[in-house]
Amino acid sequence: MAKNDPVTIKKYANRRLYNTGTSTYVTLEDLASMVKAGEDFLVYDAKTGDDITRSVLTQIIFEQENKEGQNLLPVSFLRQLIRFYGDSMQLLVPRYLELSIDTLSREQDRLRQQLATTIGVNPLVAPFEQHIRRNLEMFEKAFSMFSPFAKREGGEARQAEPAAVAEEGKKPAPPAKSEDIDDLRVQLAAMQQKLEQLSRK
């Protein structure tokens, strides 16, 4: 196995986890430590060979969330996340979350420094305001892909022209769940307004 290859973890019927790299049994806490140390691993069901990495990582998050004082996921976020399951926006959410947490990870050193040095400003608002604004802008651009109108540079709007409209007498089908997109735009605008109010405090 190459040095950078992910370690294989096998999960047995008795729920025990076996690290094939170290030939030892490990716990979810051990796997959490591996993640924090930047060690990559894949978890397979020892009987079926199925890749169960996602479910095991979810279990690790569940364990961490149950520790006092270590909650990272707000209840409002969890509720909204549940609402996205089965929704037309479900395909967009994973990529948005991935980009958002990747940006936060890359900027964490700068954000820590800002949190430590900010004086006279709410330390929980100032460092993250720009980051949140960028995410909102990115989300807004993503929503535009589902809109019947696309914005040109300079603010001009143009109507999308599906290939199916080429034939005379045919009309383009209305976009799916346009009212949902409008509602999400309203929510984004409200979030931006709240950020502006917080930044003025």
Coordinates of C-alpha atoms in Angstrom, one line a residue:
M1 CA 0.0 0.0 0.0
A2 CA 1.3 3.4 -1.0
K3 CA 2.0 5.9 1.8
N4 CA -0.9 8.2 0.8
D5 CA -3.4 5.5 0.1
P6 CA -6.3 5.4 2.6
V7 CA -6.2 2.9 5.4
T8 CA -8.7 0.1 5.1
I9 CA -11.0 -0.4 8.2
K10 CA -13.1 -3.5 8.4
K11 CA -16.4 -3.5 10.4
Y12 CA -17.5 -6.9 11.7
A13 CA -20.9 -8.1 12.7
N14 CA -20.2 -7.5 16.3
R15 CA -19.6 -3.8 15.4
R16 CA -15.9 -4.0 16.1
L17 CA -13.7 -2.0 13.8
Y18 CA -10.4 -3.5 12.6
N19 CA -7.6 -1.3 11.3
T20 CA -5.8 -3.4 8.7
G21 CA -2.9 -0.9 8.6
T22 CA -1.9 -1.4 12.3
S23 CA -3.6 -4.9 12.7
T24 CA -5.5 -3.6 15.7
Y25 CA -9.1 -3.1 16.7
V26 CA -10.1 0.6 16.9
T27 CA -13.0 2.6 18.2
L28 CA -15.0 5.5 16.7
E29 CA -12.9 7.8 18.9
D30 CA -9.8 6.4 17.3
L31 CA -11.2 7.0 13.8
A32 CA -12.1 10.6 14.9
S33 CA -8.5 11.1 15.9
M34 CA -7.3 9.8 12.6
V35 CA -9.5 12.3 10.8
K36 CA -8.2 15.2 12.9
A37 CA -4.6 14.1 12.1
G38 CA -5.4 14.1 8.4
E39 CA -5.2 10.3 8.0
D40 CA -7.5 9.1 5.3
F41 CA -9.4 5.8 5.6
L42 CA -12.2 3.7 4.0
V43 CA -14.5 1.5 6.0
Y44 CA -15.8 -1.7 4.5
D45 CA -18.4 -4.2 5.8
A46 CA -16.3 -7.3 6.6
K47 CA -19.0 -9.7 5.4
T48 CA -20.4 -8.0 2.3
G49 CA -17.5 -5.8 1.3
D50 CA -19.8 -2.8 0.9
D51 CA -18.2 0.6 1.4
I52 CA -19.8 2.0 4.6
T53 CA -17.4 4.9 5.1
R54 CA -20.2 7.5 4.9
S55 CA -22.3 5.9 7.6
V56 CA -19.3 5.4 9.9
L57 CA -18.3 9.1 9.5
T58 CA -21.9 10.1 10.3
Q59 CA -21.7 8.0 13.5
I60 CA -18.5 9.8 14.4
I61 CA -20.3 13.2 14.0
F62 CA -23.1 11.8 16.1
E63 CA -20.7 10.8 18.9
Q64 CA -19.0 14.2 18.8
E65 CA -22.3 16.1 18.9
N66 CA -23.3 14.2 22.0
K67 CA -20.2 15.5 23.9
E68 CA -21.0 18.4 26.1
G69 CA -19.8 21.7 24.7
Q70 CA -18.8 20.3 21.3
N71 CA -21.9 20.9 19.3
L72 CA -21.2 22.2 15.8
L73 CA -24.5 21.7 14.1
P74 CA -27.3 24.2 15.1
V75 CA -30.8 22.8 15.4
S76 CA -32.0 25.2 12.7
F77 CA -29.3 23.9 10.3
L78 CA -30.3 20.3 11.0
R79 CA -34.0 21.1 10.4
Q80 CA -33.2 22.8 7.1
L81 CA -30.9 20.0 6.0
I82 CA -33.7 17.5 6.6
R83 CA -36.1 19.6 4.5
F84 CA -33.7 19.3 1.5
Y85 CA -33.9 15.5 1.4
G86 CA -36.1 14.6 -1.5
D87 CA -36.3 18.2 -2.6
S88 CA -35.4 19.4 -6.1
M89 CA -32.4 21.3 -4.6
Q90 CA -31.0 18.1 -3.1
L91 CA -28.4 17.7 -5.8
L92 CA -27.1 21.2 -5.2
V93 CA -26.7 21.0 -1.4
P94 CA -23.8 18.6 -1.1
R95 CA -21.6 20.6 -3.5
Y96 CA -22.5 23.8 -1.8
L97 CA -21.7 22.4 1.7
E98 CA -18.4 20.9 0.4
L99 CA -17.3 24.2 -1.1
S100 CA -18.3 26.1 2.0
I101 CA -16.5 23.9 4.5
D102 CA -13.4 23.8 2.1
T103 CA -13.3 27.6 2.1
L104 CA -13.5 27.7 5.9
S105 CA -10.8 25.0 6.3
R106 CA -8.4 26.9 4.0
E107 CA -9.0 30.2 5.9
Q108 CA -9.1 28.9 9.4
D109 CA -5.6 30.2 10.4
R110 CA -6.5 33.7 9.3
L111 CA -9.9 33.5 11.0
R112 CA -8.3 32.3 14.3
Q113 CA -6.0 35.3 14.2
Q114 CA -8.8 37.7 13.5
L115 CA -10.8 36.2 16.4
A116 CA -7.8 36.7 18.7
T117 CA -7.0 40.3 17.6
T118 CA -10.4 41.9 16.9
I119 CA -11.1 44.7 19.4
G120 CA -14.3 46.7 19.7
V121 CA -16.2 44.5 17.2
N122 CA -18.3 41.4 17.9
P123 CA -15.6 38.7 17.4
L124 CA -18.1 36.2 16.2
V125 CA -19.4 38.4 13.4
A126 CA -16.5 40.3 11.9
P127 CA -14.2 37.4 10.9
F128 CA -17.0 35.4 9.3
E129 CA -19.0 38.2 7.6
Q130 CA -17.0 38.2 4.4
H131 CA -16.9 34.4 4.3
I132 CA -20.7 34.2 4.7
R133 CA -21.2 36.8 2.0
R134 CA -19.1 34.9 -0.5
N135 CA -21.1 31.7 0.3
L136 CA -24.4 33.6 -0.2
E137 CA -23.2 35.0 -3.5
M138 CA -22.1 31.5 -4.6
F139 CA -25.5 30.1 -3.6
E140 CA -27.2 32.9 -5.5
K141 CA -25.2 32.1 -8.7
A142 CA -26.1 28.4 -8.3
F143 CA -29.8 29.2 -8.0
S144 CA -29.6 31.3 -11.3
M145 CA -28.9 28.0 -13.1
F146 CA -32.4 26.9 -12.2
S147 CA -34.0 30.2 -13.2
P148 CA -35.7 30.9 -16.6
F149 CA -33.7 34.1 -16.8
A150 CA -29.9 34.4 -16.6
K151 CA -28.2 37.7 -15.7
R152 CA -25.7 39.2 -18.1
E153 CA -22.8 41.4 -17.1
G154 CA -24.0 44.9 -16.6
G155 CA -27.4 43.8 -15.2
E156 CA -29.2 43.0 -18.5
A157 CA -31.4 39.9 -18.5
R158 CA -31.9 37.4 -21.3
Q159 CA -34.4 34.7 -21.6
A160 CA -33.0 31.1 -21.8
E161 CA -33.6 29.5 -25.2
P162 CA -34.0 25.8 -24.9
A163 CA -33.3 23.8 -28.1
A164 CA -36.8 22.5 -28.0
V165 CA -38.2 26.0 -28.7
A166 CA -36.5 26.1 -32.1
E167 CA -39.5 24.5 -33.7
E168 CA -42.2 27.1 -34.5
G169 CA -45.3 27.0 -32.4
K170 CA -43.8 25.3 -29.4
K171 CA -43.3 27.0 -26.1
P172 CA -40.7 26.2 -23.4
A173 CA -41.9 24.3 -20.4
P174 CA -42.1 26.5 -17.2
P175 CA -39.2 25.9 -14.7
A176 CA -39.9 23.4 -12.0
K177 CA -40.8 24.8 -8.6
S178 CA -40.0 28.4 -9.5
E179 CA -41.9 29.5 -6.4
D180 CA -39.4 27.5 -4.2
I181 CA -36.5 29.4 -5.8
D182 CA -38.2 32.7 -5.3
D183 CA -38.8 31.8 -1.6
L184 CA -35.1 30.9 -1.2
R185 CA -34.1 34.2 -2.8
V186 CA -36.2 36.0 -0.2
Q187 CA -34.5 34.1 2.6
L188 CA -31.0 34.9 1.2
A189 CA -31.9 38.6 1.0
A190 CA -33.1 38.4 4.6
M191 CA -29.8 36.8 5.7
Q192 CA -27.8 39.4 3.9
Q193 CA -29.8 42.2 5.7
K194 CA -29.1 40.6 9.1
L195 CA -25.4 40.4 8.3
E196 CA -25.4 44.1 7.5
Q197 CA -27.2 44.9 10.7
L198 CA -24.7 42.8 12.7
S199 CA -21.7 44.5 11.0
R200 CA -23.0 47.9 12.1
K201 CA -23.1 46.9 15.8

